Short mmCIF file of C-alpha atoms in Angstrom, two decimals:
data_model
loop_
_atom_site.label_atom_id
_atom_site.label_comp_id
_atom_site.label_asym_id
_atom_site.label_seq_id
_atom_site.Cartn_x
_atom_site.Cartn_y
_atom_site.Cartn_z
CA MET A 13 35.16 -50.49 -119.65
CA LEU A 14 35.29 -47.38 -117.53
CA ASP A 15 36.28 -44.04 -118.68
CA PRO A 16 39.59 -42.77 -117.46
CA THR A 17 37.97 -40.11 -115.23
CA THR A 18 35.69 -42.34 -113.51
CA TYR A 19 38.46 -45.01 -113.19
CA LYS A 20 40.46 -42.47 -111.49
CA LEU A 21 37.96 -41.15 -109.38
CA PHE A 22 37.32 -44.82 -108.28
CA LEU A 23 40.86 -45.29 -107.32
CA THR A 24 40.79 -41.89 -105.37
CA ILE A 25 37.79 -43.00 -103.53
CA SER A 26 39.49 -46.37 -102.78
CA THR A 27 42.70 -44.71 -101.65
CA SER A 28 40.76 -42.54 -99.31
CA SER A 29 38.62 -45.34 -97.73
CA ILE A 30 41.64 -45.77 -95.44
CA LEU A 31 40.33 -42.58 -93.60
CA LEU A 32 37.23 -44.80 -92.57
CA PRO A 33 39.10 -47.08 -89.90
CA ILE A 34 41.00 -43.99 -88.82
CA THR A 35 37.77 -42.00 -88.20
CA GLY A 36 36.36 -44.92 -86.43
CA GLY A 37 39.33 -45.33 -84.35
CA LEU A 38 39.25 -41.79 -83.18
CA ILE A 39 35.53 -41.73 -82.54
CA ALA A 40 36.23 -44.93 -80.24
CA TYR A 41 39.73 -43.46 -79.01
CA LYS A 42 38.56 -43.42 -75.33
CA LYS A 43 37.48 -47.11 -75.38
CA LEU A 44 40.56 -48.35 -77.21
CA ASN A 45 42.96 -50.89 -75.46
CA ARG A 46 46.52 -51.42 -76.18
CA ILE A 47 46.29 -53.52 -79.28
CA ASP A 48 43.41 -51.22 -80.59
CA THR A 49 45.55 -48.23 -80.20
CA LYS A 50 48.38 -50.04 -82.19
CA LEU A 51 46.01 -51.05 -84.85
CA LEU A 52 44.90 -47.21 -85.07
CA CYS A 53 48.64 -46.47 -85.55
CA TYR A 54 49.06 -49.15 -88.15
CA PHE A 55 45.97 -47.62 -90.12
CA ILE A 56 47.42 -44.23 -89.75
CA LEU A 57 50.91 -45.55 -91.27
CA PHE A 58 48.76 -47.45 -93.80
CA ALA A 59 46.96 -43.92 -94.64
CA PHE A 60 50.44 -42.37 -95.13
CA VAL A 61 51.54 -45.12 -97.49
CA GLU A 62 48.65 -45.23 -99.46
CA PHE A 63 48.66 -41.50 -100.15
CA THR A 64 52.55 -41.53 -100.83
CA MET A 65 51.95 -44.35 -103.26
CA ALA A 66 49.25 -42.45 -104.75
CA TRP A 67 51.38 -39.38 -105.23
CA THR A 68 54.36 -40.95 -106.53
CA SER A 69 52.18 -42.94 -109.04
CA ARG A 70 50.75 -39.47 -110.35
CA HIS A 71 54.39 -38.19 -110.59
CA ASN A 72 55.37 -41.34 -112.56
CA ILE A 73 57.97 -42.24 -109.66
CA ASN A 74 58.34 -46.09 -109.37
CA ASN A 75 56.91 -46.71 -105.80
CA MET A 76 57.39 -50.75 -105.69
CA PRO A 77 60.13 -50.62 -103.10
CA ILE A 78 57.53 -49.01 -100.73
CA LEU A 79 55.08 -51.62 -101.47
CA HIS A 80 57.90 -54.45 -100.87
CA ILE A 81 58.45 -52.94 -97.53
CA PHE A 82 55.00 -52.24 -96.62
CA SER A 83 53.63 -55.61 -97.58
CA MET A 84 56.34 -57.19 -95.26
CA PHE A 85 55.14 -55.02 -92.43
CA GLU A 86 51.53 -55.43 -93.20
CA TYR A 87 51.87 -59.22 -93.10
CA LEU A 88 53.87 -59.10 -89.69
CA PHE A 89 51.52 -56.54 -88.05
CA LEU A 90 48.43 -58.53 -88.93
CA THR A 91 50.11 -61.94 -87.99
CA TYR A 92 51.01 -60.35 -84.61
CA LEU A 93 47.21 -59.42 -84.06
CA PHE A 94 46.21 -63.07 -85.09
CA TYR A 95 48.89 -64.40 -82.85
CA SER A 96 47.79 -62.24 -79.96
CA SER A 97 44.13 -63.14 -80.23
CA ILE A 98 44.38 -66.90 -80.81
CA ASN A 99 45.15 -68.48 -77.45
CA ASP A 100 45.77 -71.80 -78.68
CA GLU A 101 49.20 -73.51 -78.56
CA GLN A 102 48.95 -75.51 -82.05
CA TYR A 103 47.71 -72.45 -84.10
CA ARG A 104 50.53 -70.31 -82.56
CA LYS A 105 53.15 -72.73 -83.41
CA MET A 106 51.59 -72.82 -86.87
CA ILE A 107 51.83 -69.18 -87.22
CA VAL A 108 55.57 -68.82 -85.99
CA ILE A 109 56.36 -71.58 -88.59
CA THR A 110 54.71 -69.69 -91.45
CA ILE A 111 56.28 -66.47 -90.45
CA VAL A 112 59.66 -67.97 -90.88
CA LEU A 113 58.49 -69.46 -94.23
CA PHE A 114 57.14 -66.18 -95.26
CA ILE A 115 60.29 -64.20 -94.53
CA GLY A 116 62.25 -66.76 -96.41
CA PHE A 117 59.95 -66.74 -99.32
CA ALA A 118 59.89 -62.99 -99.72
CA ILE A 119 63.70 -62.81 -99.64
CA PHE A 120 63.76 -65.58 -102.32
CA ALA A 121 61.15 -63.96 -104.44
CA LEU A 122 62.99 -60.51 -104.14
CA PHE A 123 65.82 -62.08 -105.82
CA TYR A 124 64.56 -64.72 -108.19
CA PHE A 125 60.97 -63.45 -109.02
CA SER A 126 60.02 -59.87 -108.74
CA GLY A 127 62.76 -57.45 -108.05
CA ILE A 128 62.58 -54.39 -105.77
CA PHE A 129 61.24 -52.09 -108.69
CA GLU A 130 58.58 -54.44 -109.79
CA PHE A 131 55.02 -55.61 -108.19
CA ASN A 132 55.87 -58.39 -105.65
CA THR A 133 53.08 -60.42 -107.08
CA GLU A 134 54.51 -63.84 -105.48
CA THR A 135 55.12 -62.23 -101.99
CA VAL A 136 51.52 -60.77 -101.82
CA THR A 137 49.78 -63.80 -103.24
CA PHE A 138 51.61 -65.86 -100.53
CA GLU A 139 50.76 -63.23 -97.93
CA SER A 140 47.14 -63.19 -98.89
CA LEU A 141 47.16 -67.12 -98.49
CA LEU A 142 48.63 -66.98 -95.12
CA LEU A 143 46.36 -64.22 -93.82
CA VAL A 144 43.17 -66.08 -95.23
CA LEU A 145 44.64 -69.12 -93.39
CA TYR A 146 44.89 -67.20 -90.02
CA SER A 147 41.43 -65.68 -90.33
CA LEU A 148 39.94 -69.12 -91.00
CA CYS A 149 41.95 -70.30 -87.69
CA TYR A 150 40.84 -67.30 -85.91
CA PHE A 151 37.15 -68.02 -86.77
CA ASN A 152 37.58 -71.69 -85.86
CA TYR A 153 39.08 -70.73 -82.46
CA LEU A 154 36.28 -68.06 -81.88
CA SER A 155 33.52 -70.54 -82.52
CA LYS A 156 35.24 -72.90 -79.68
CA GLN A 157 35.40 -69.76 -77.43
CA ILE A 158 31.66 -69.20 -78.18
CA ILE A 159 30.83 -72.50 -76.59
CA LYS A 160 33.15 -72.05 -73.61
CA GLU A 161 32.26 -68.49 -72.81
CA GLN A 162 29.22 -66.28 -73.33
CA LEU A 163 30.66 -64.19 -76.05
CA ASN A 164 28.87 -61.89 -78.55
CA VAL A 165 31.42 -62.17 -81.60
CA PHE A 166 29.86 -59.08 -83.08
CA LYS A 167 31.32 -56.94 -80.19
CA ILE A 168 34.71 -58.13 -80.70
CA PRO A 169 37.07 -55.80 -82.73
CA MET A 170 39.23 -58.64 -84.03
CA PHE A 171 36.09 -60.45 -85.43
CA TRP A 172 35.49 -57.52 -87.64
CA LEU A 173 39.28 -57.09 -88.42
CA SER A 174 39.41 -60.80 -89.68
CA ILE A 175 36.11 -60.50 -91.70
CA GLY A 176 37.93 -57.53 -93.42
CA VAL A 177 41.09 -59.53 -93.93
CA LEU A 178 39.31 -62.60 -94.96
CA PHE A 179 37.26 -60.46 -97.44
CA TYR A 180 40.12 -58.46 -98.78
CA PHE A 181 42.60 -61.21 -99.23
CA THR A 182 40.25 -63.89 -100.64
CA GLY A 183 38.94 -61.40 -103.27
CA ASN A 184 42.09 -60.12 -104.26
CA PHE A 185 44.00 -63.53 -104.34
CA PHE A 186 43.70 -64.08 -108.04
CA LEU A 187 44.15 -60.45 -108.78
CA PHE A 188 47.53 -60.39 -107.01
CA LEU A 189 48.30 -63.72 -108.67
CA PHE A 190 47.59 -62.48 -112.14
CA GLN A 191 48.73 -58.98 -111.49
CA LYS A 192 51.43 -59.03 -114.37
CA GLN A 193 48.81 -60.36 -116.90
CA ILE A 194 46.27 -58.02 -115.95
CA ALA A 195 48.53 -55.06 -116.48
CA GLU A 196 49.16 -56.12 -120.14
CA ILE A 197 45.56 -57.20 -121.01
CA ASN A 198 43.32 -54.83 -119.06
CA PRO A 199 44.47 -52.69 -116.11
CA GLN A 200 41.10 -51.63 -115.32
CA LEU A 201 40.33 -55.07 -113.75
CA TRP A 202 42.31 -53.53 -111.00
CA SER A 203 38.93 -51.68 -110.12
CA LEU A 204 37.77 -54.56 -108.34
CA HIS A 205 40.50 -54.25 -105.95
CA SER A 206 39.02 -50.78 -105.09
CA ILE A 207 35.75 -52.29 -104.24
CA LEU A 208 37.16 -54.83 -102.12
CA ASN A 209 39.61 -52.15 -100.50
CA ILE A 210 36.54 -49.69 -99.61
CA MET A 211 34.51 -52.72 -98.33
CA SER A 212 37.43 -54.11 -96.21
CA ASN A 213 38.08 -50.54 -94.82
CA SER A 214 34.41 -50.16 -93.87
CA LEU A 215 34.68 -53.53 -91.80
CA PHE A 216 37.80 -52.20 -90.20
CA MET A 217 36.14 -49.25 -89.40
CA VAL A 218 33.37 -51.27 -87.55
CA SER A 219 36.04 -53.10 -85.73
CA PHE A 220 36.66 -49.80 -83.77
CA LEU A 221 33.09 -48.65 -83.57
CA CYS A 222 31.81 -51.84 -82.24
CA LYS A 223 33.45 -51.07 -79.07
CA LEU A 224 31.04 -48.07 -78.50
CA LYS A 225 27.95 -49.92 -77.38
CA MET B 29 41.28 -62.54 -125.98
CA GLN B 30 40.43 -66.08 -124.29
CA THR B 31 43.23 -65.67 -121.62
CA GLN B 32 41.75 -62.16 -120.82
CA ILE B 33 38.24 -63.61 -120.51
CA ASN B 34 39.66 -66.60 -118.42
CA ILE B 35 41.58 -64.38 -116.08
CA SER B 36 38.63 -61.92 -115.74
CA PHE B 37 36.40 -64.83 -114.91
CA ILE B 38 38.76 -66.18 -112.19
CA ILE B 39 39.19 -62.82 -110.63
CA PHE B 40 35.61 -62.22 -110.32
CA ALA B 41 34.97 -65.70 -109.20
CA SER B 42 37.44 -65.14 -106.32
CA ALA B 43 35.53 -62.03 -105.45
CA PHE B 44 32.38 -63.94 -105.39
CA LEU B 45 34.07 -66.69 -103.37
CA ALA B 46 35.33 -63.96 -100.84
CA ILE B 47 31.77 -62.77 -100.43
CA LEU B 48 30.33 -66.44 -99.98
CA MET B 49 33.24 -67.14 -97.53
CA VAL B 50 32.40 -64.18 -95.22
CA ALA B 51 28.71 -64.79 -95.56
CA PHE B 52 29.13 -68.47 -94.36
CA VAL B 53 31.59 -67.36 -91.48
CA VAL B 54 29.22 -64.78 -90.35
CA SER B 55 26.22 -66.90 -90.47
CA PHE B 56 27.98 -69.78 -89.09
CA LEU B 57 29.31 -67.84 -86.07
CA TYR B 58 25.96 -66.15 -85.61
CA ILE B 59 24.19 -69.48 -85.58
CA THR B 60 26.65 -71.13 -83.11
CA GLN B 61 26.26 -68.08 -80.90
CA LYS B 62 22.54 -68.17 -80.74
CA ARG B 63 22.56 -71.76 -80.15
CA ASN B 64 24.93 -71.37 -77.27
CA TYR B 65 22.89 -68.42 -75.87
CA LYS B 66 19.82 -70.80 -75.86
CA TYR B 67 21.81 -73.48 -74.47
CA ASN B 68 23.11 -71.46 -71.48
CA GLU B 69 19.57 -69.79 -70.75
CA SER B 70 18.18 -73.29 -70.47
CA ILE B 71 21.02 -74.34 -68.12
CA ILE B 72 20.52 -71.26 -66.04
CA GLN B 73 16.76 -72.06 -65.98
CA ILE B 74 17.24 -75.60 -64.94
CA LYS B 75 19.70 -74.27 -62.35
CA GLN B 76 17.19 -71.71 -60.96
CA ASP B 77 14.13 -74.27 -61.05
CA TYR B 78 16.39 -76.68 -59.06
CA GLU B 79 17.31 -74.01 -56.63
CA SER B 80 13.73 -73.13 -56.27
CA ALA B 81 12.80 -76.72 -55.66
CA ILE B 82 15.36 -76.93 -52.96
CA LEU B 83 14.55 -73.72 -51.25
CA ASN B 84 10.79 -74.56 -51.53
CA SER B 85 11.36 -77.95 -49.96
CA GLN B 86 13.60 -76.39 -47.14
CA ILE B 87 10.96 -73.66 -46.35
CA GLU B 88 8.44 -76.37 -45.96
CA VAL B 89 10.48 -78.61 -43.83
CA GLN B 90 11.49 -75.59 -41.62
CA ALA B 91 7.99 -74.60 -41.49
CA GLN B 92 6.72 -78.10 -40.42
CA THR B 93 9.68 -78.10 -37.76
CA LEU B 94 8.91 -74.75 -36.31
CA GLN B 95 5.39 -75.44 -36.19
CA GLN B 96 6.01 -78.78 -34.22
CA VAL B 97 8.42 -76.91 -31.86
CA SER B 98 5.81 -74.18 -31.37
CA GLU B 99 3.15 -76.78 -30.63
CA GLU B 100 5.41 -78.49 -28.20
CA LEU B 101 6.29 -75.31 -26.39
CA HIS B 102 2.75 -74.05 -26.22
CA ASP B 103 0.91 -77.53 -25.31
CA ASN B 104 3.58 -79.34 -23.46
CA ILE B 105 6.05 -76.83 -21.78
CA GLY B 106 3.41 -74.13 -21.42
CA GLN B 107 1.07 -76.68 -19.77
CA MET B 108 3.88 -77.89 -17.53
CA LEU B 109 4.70 -74.25 -16.50
CA SER B 110 1.01 -73.64 -15.82
CA SER B 111 1.01 -76.67 -13.65
CA VAL B 112 4.13 -75.30 -11.87
CA ILE B 113 2.58 -72.00 -11.10
CA LEU B 114 -0.57 -73.65 -9.70
CA HIS B 115 1.57 -75.82 -7.53
CA ILE B 116 3.50 -72.78 -6.30
CA GLU B 117 0.33 -71.13 -5.57
CA VAL B 118 -0.90 -73.90 -3.46
CA LEU B 119 2.39 -74.20 -2.02
CA GLY B 120 2.23 -70.29 -1.02
CA ARG B 121 -1.14 -70.48 0.61
CA LYS B 122 0.01 -73.51 3.08
CA ALA B 123 3.50 -71.98 3.55
CA ILE B 124 4.83 -69.75 6.64
CA PRO B 125 4.86 -65.92 6.03
CA GLU B 126 8.46 -65.84 5.21
CA VAL B 127 8.22 -68.66 2.75
CA LYS B 128 5.06 -67.01 1.41
CA THR B 129 6.84 -64.12 -0.13
CA GLN B 130 9.53 -66.02 -1.56
CA ALA B 131 6.95 -68.67 -3.05
CA GLU B 132 5.18 -65.48 -4.68
CA GLN B 133 8.20 -64.25 -6.20
CA THR B 134 8.92 -67.50 -7.80
CA ARG B 135 5.43 -67.85 -8.92
CA LEU B 136 5.84 -64.43 -10.77
CA LEU B 137 9.13 -65.62 -12.39
CA VAL B 138 7.69 -68.59 -13.51
CA GLN B 139 4.72 -66.72 -14.84
CA GLU B 140 7.27 -64.61 -16.84
CA VAL B 141 9.03 -67.58 -18.17
CA SER B 142 5.72 -68.95 -19.18
CA GLU B 143 4.92 -65.73 -20.92
CA GLN B 144 8.22 -65.74 -22.76
CA VAL B 145 7.61 -69.37 -23.90
CA ARG B 146 4.32 -68.57 -25.22
CA HIS B 147 5.56 -65.47 -27.02
CA ILE B 148 8.47 -67.68 -28.74
CA SER B 149 5.99 -70.36 -29.40
CA ARG B 150 4.00 -67.67 -31.44
CA SER B 151 6.78 -65.98 -33.18
CA ILE B 152 8.12 -69.16 -34.57
CA SER B 153 5.01 -70.58 -35.66
CA PRO B 154 4.30 -70.35 -39.44
CA GLN B 155 0.54 -70.55 -38.55
CA HIS B 156 0.82 -67.26 -36.92
CA ILE B 157 1.63 -65.27 -40.26
CA GLU B 158 -1.49 -67.53 -41.90
CA ASN B 159 -3.67 -66.28 -38.96
CA PHE B 160 -2.53 -62.66 -38.55
CA GLY B 161 -0.61 -61.70 -41.69
CA LEU B 162 2.63 -60.11 -42.58
CA LYS B 163 2.15 -56.89 -40.79
CA ASP B 164 0.97 -58.14 -37.36
CA THR B 165 3.53 -60.86 -37.37
CA ILE B 166 6.51 -58.29 -37.93
CA GLN B 167 4.78 -56.20 -35.20
CA TYR B 168 4.50 -59.01 -32.98
CA HIS B 169 8.15 -59.95 -33.48
CA ALA B 170 9.30 -56.21 -33.13
CA ASP B 171 7.27 -55.74 -29.83
CA ARG B 172 9.10 -59.02 -28.36
CA ILE B 173 12.44 -57.57 -29.13
CA ASN B 174 11.33 -54.27 -27.79
CA ARG B 175 10.30 -55.72 -24.57
CA ILE B 176 14.06 -56.76 -24.04
CA GLY B 177 14.98 -53.08 -24.22
CA VAL B 178 18.39 -53.36 -25.67
CA ILE B 179 17.48 -52.44 -29.17
CA LYS B 180 14.57 -50.19 -30.46
CA ILE B 181 12.60 -51.34 -33.36
CA ASP B 182 10.48 -48.77 -35.08
CA PHE B 183 7.90 -50.56 -37.18
CA LYS B 184 5.66 -48.59 -39.56
CA THR B 185 3.34 -49.17 -42.45
CA GLU B 186 2.15 -46.94 -45.17
CA GLY B 187 -0.67 -47.37 -47.68
CA GLU B 188 -3.49 -49.83 -47.92
CA ILE B 189 -2.58 -53.20 -46.60
CA ARG B 190 -2.86 -56.08 -49.14
CA GLU B 191 -2.03 -59.73 -48.71
CA PHE B 192 0.15 -62.30 -50.55
CA ASN B 193 -0.24 -65.83 -50.45
CA PRO B 194 0.92 -67.34 -47.07
CA LYS B 195 4.04 -69.01 -48.33
CA THR B 196 5.15 -65.64 -50.00
CA GLU B 197 4.50 -63.79 -46.72
CA LEU B 198 6.27 -66.59 -44.90
CA VAL B 199 9.45 -66.10 -47.03
CA MET B 200 9.10 -62.21 -46.71
CA PHE B 201 8.67 -62.51 -42.95
CA ARG B 202 11.76 -64.95 -42.55
CA MET B 203 13.86 -62.42 -44.59
CA VAL B 204 12.69 -59.49 -42.54
CA GLN B 205 13.62 -61.63 -39.33
CA GLU B 206 16.93 -62.70 -40.78
CA LEU B 207 17.82 -58.85 -41.40
CA MET B 208 16.70 -57.93 -37.93
CA ASN B 209 18.91 -60.69 -36.36
CA ASN B 210 21.74 -59.59 -38.68
CA ALA B 211 21.33 -55.90 -37.46
CA ILE B 212 21.09 -57.03 -33.78
CA LYS B 213 24.01 -59.60 -34.02
CA HIS B 214 26.50 -57.66 -36.17
CA SER B 215 25.82 -54.10 -36.76
CA GLU B 216 26.13 -52.75 -33.09
CA CYS B 217 23.12 -50.74 -33.73
CA GLU B 218 20.67 -48.76 -31.44
CA ASN B 219 17.66 -48.54 -33.55
CA ILE B 220 16.15 -50.73 -36.48
CA PHE B 221 13.59 -49.12 -38.65
CA ILE B 222 11.19 -51.34 -40.63
CA LYS B 223 8.72 -49.92 -43.00
CA LEU B 224 6.25 -51.76 -45.03
CA LYS B 225 4.99 -49.34 -48.13
CA PHE B 226 1.95 -50.73 -50.02
CA GLU B 227 1.83 -48.91 -53.29
CA ASN B 228 -0.52 -49.63 -56.18
CA GLU B 229 1.52 -51.99 -57.97
CA ARG B 230 4.06 -53.41 -55.36
CA LEU B 231 5.06 -53.71 -51.76
CA LEU B 232 8.38 -52.17 -50.61
CA ILE B 233 9.84 -53.54 -47.54
CA SER B 234 12.79 -51.39 -46.03
CA VAL B 235 15.01 -52.48 -43.11
CA ASN B 236 17.47 -49.86 -41.89
CA ASP B 237 19.78 -49.69 -38.88
CA ASP B 238 21.96 -47.07 -37.49
CA GLY B 239 24.82 -49.46 -36.85
CA LYS B 240 28.36 -49.57 -38.25
CA GLY B 241 27.57 -50.91 -41.69
CA PHE B 242 29.48 -53.56 -43.91
CA ASP B 243 31.00 -54.17 -47.24
CA LYS B 244 29.34 -56.76 -49.01
CA SER B 245 32.30 -57.63 -51.25
CA GLN B 246 34.37 -58.23 -48.20
CA ILE B 247 31.80 -60.31 -46.62
CA LEU B 248 31.46 -62.70 -49.70
CA LYS B 249 35.38 -62.87 -49.77
CA ASN B 250 35.65 -63.78 -46.18
CA LYS B 251 36.32 -67.47 -45.70
CA GLN B 252 34.46 -67.18 -42.31
CA PHE B 253 31.16 -66.25 -44.29
CA LYS B 254 31.89 -68.71 -46.91
CA ASP B 255 28.84 -70.00 -49.03
CA GLY B 256 27.76 -66.12 -48.65
CA SER B 257 25.73 -67.69 -45.52
CA GLY B 258 23.17 -65.05 -44.71
CA LEU B 259 23.37 -62.74 -47.66
CA GLN B 260 23.40 -65.45 -50.29
CA ALA B 261 20.37 -67.06 -48.65
CA LEU B 262 18.59 -63.84 -48.43
CA GLU B 263 19.29 -63.35 -52.28
CA LYS B 264 18.08 -66.90 -53.02
CA LYS B 265 14.84 -66.30 -51.03
CA ALA B 266 14.32 -63.10 -52.82
CA ARG B 267 14.74 -64.96 -56.33
CA PHE B 268 12.47 -67.66 -54.83
CA ILE B 269 9.55 -65.19 -54.53
CA ASN B 270 10.40 -63.07 -57.54
CA CYS B 271 11.31 -60.13 -55.42
CA SER B 272 14.20 -57.65 -56.03
CA LEU B 273 16.53 -57.09 -53.04
CA THR B 274 18.95 -54.26 -52.60
CA PHE B 275 21.77 -53.47 -50.08
CA THR B 276 23.08 -50.20 -49.18
CA SER B 277 25.65 -49.64 -46.45
CA ASN B 278 28.10 -47.10 -44.96
CA ASP B 279 29.53 -46.45 -41.84
CA LYS B 280 26.35 -44.78 -40.60
CA GLY B 281 24.14 -48.01 -41.16
CA THR B 282 22.60 -50.37 -43.57
CA LYS B 283 19.42 -50.28 -45.60
CA VAL B 284 17.83 -53.20 -47.27
CA THR B 285 15.06 -52.79 -49.64
CA LEU B 286 12.83 -55.64 -50.89
CA ILE B 287 10.38 -54.81 -53.60
CA LYS B 288 7.74 -57.19 -54.46
CA ASP B 289 5.28 -56.70 -57.43
CA PHE B 290 1.74 -57.72 -56.79
CA GLN B 291 1.58 -58.95 -60.39
CA ASN B 292 4.71 -61.43 -59.90
CA GLU B 293 2.90 -63.24 -57.04
CA TYR B 294 4.41 -66.65 -56.48
CA ASN B 295 1.94 -69.57 -56.50
#
């Protein structure tokens, strides 16, 4: 068990770690292409949301509606990145079908499972499942591309982003799934999310920095 | 309590699974990438070896053919021309004074032709480079072009002259010859400057002209020069003898530099 001060500090570090990819993006700003610039804008928005969530949480304001909206935006944006990076008709079809499924499920879950003022555990869990699936599809696609072209995957920003996505959403899958139980039995288990968050944000930073050399 | 332990276990197991998955993906892609690099490198090596083998046989066939032509010119045509000169001399001695002058002029003309044939025979002979080396062969070729008088070739050497094996020198000479021919045919130049600079570790050969220059990318795009013809052939030859080849060209002329390390001597 962590003492409350350490736990809070841990959460603050995790929230602030969103500044890592932004810093990476600003350092490599001159080398960014259109998609990278969009990604940087996404992280800036993400940081704004994170800090708003932290502030509202401190002032005991229910911030779940923000999470509902942002998780939908997060899913759509990351899916757009995967869709743009995977140049394979079958995968693209699968992504389009799952987008429709996800939106349908999110609306259904909003009315029948977790309301707008509750943690959207079902939607976020389904989102995690889909994003893990997309990242695995991307890696499979990348492994075929390596054979076709002379690629150095470690220099591809999307590779690092996908690693971050795989890491974050696989690690947090059960955390999201059992979020309600965790809140009752031991809220400090949520600190695992903080660790994964810091690590995935570091990987997102690498996705920008790998463009430098 | 049991539920708490179970959930905690599942959550930590999923985090561990995440680490495992990432490690697996990274190692899998790393290994695939490395394997692919090795495979591509071996393909490139095979291609280069194949190109070298073809070029080698081309050079040998060309050398043999030119040697034959050179011998034919020297032994056959040269001998016949000598006989013609002899006959004209005999004819001149017996002829009346008006015809004697004409016979003398004809003899001089045929002698000039005979001289030219002898020069051509020498300059195309691969034997020439074996006997006299790269410097003298280039000098001989430059002198022959200078005698024609349309273009001036300025040939210089610097440093202590060292020798490569005859095959390397033959390829280098053919490259210089090709560069001179290109300058004469395409550049509209008046002067060609050739320099052999022998340094401690390497030989620098520069061929400059004061012509109109060319755009390498345009030449490679032009269908008329498809196959890259001259330029690509030069690059292939350069790779064959392990030497670097650089072109710089603008509207004031073209500079081509060949650098051959003595250490990378082809055998």
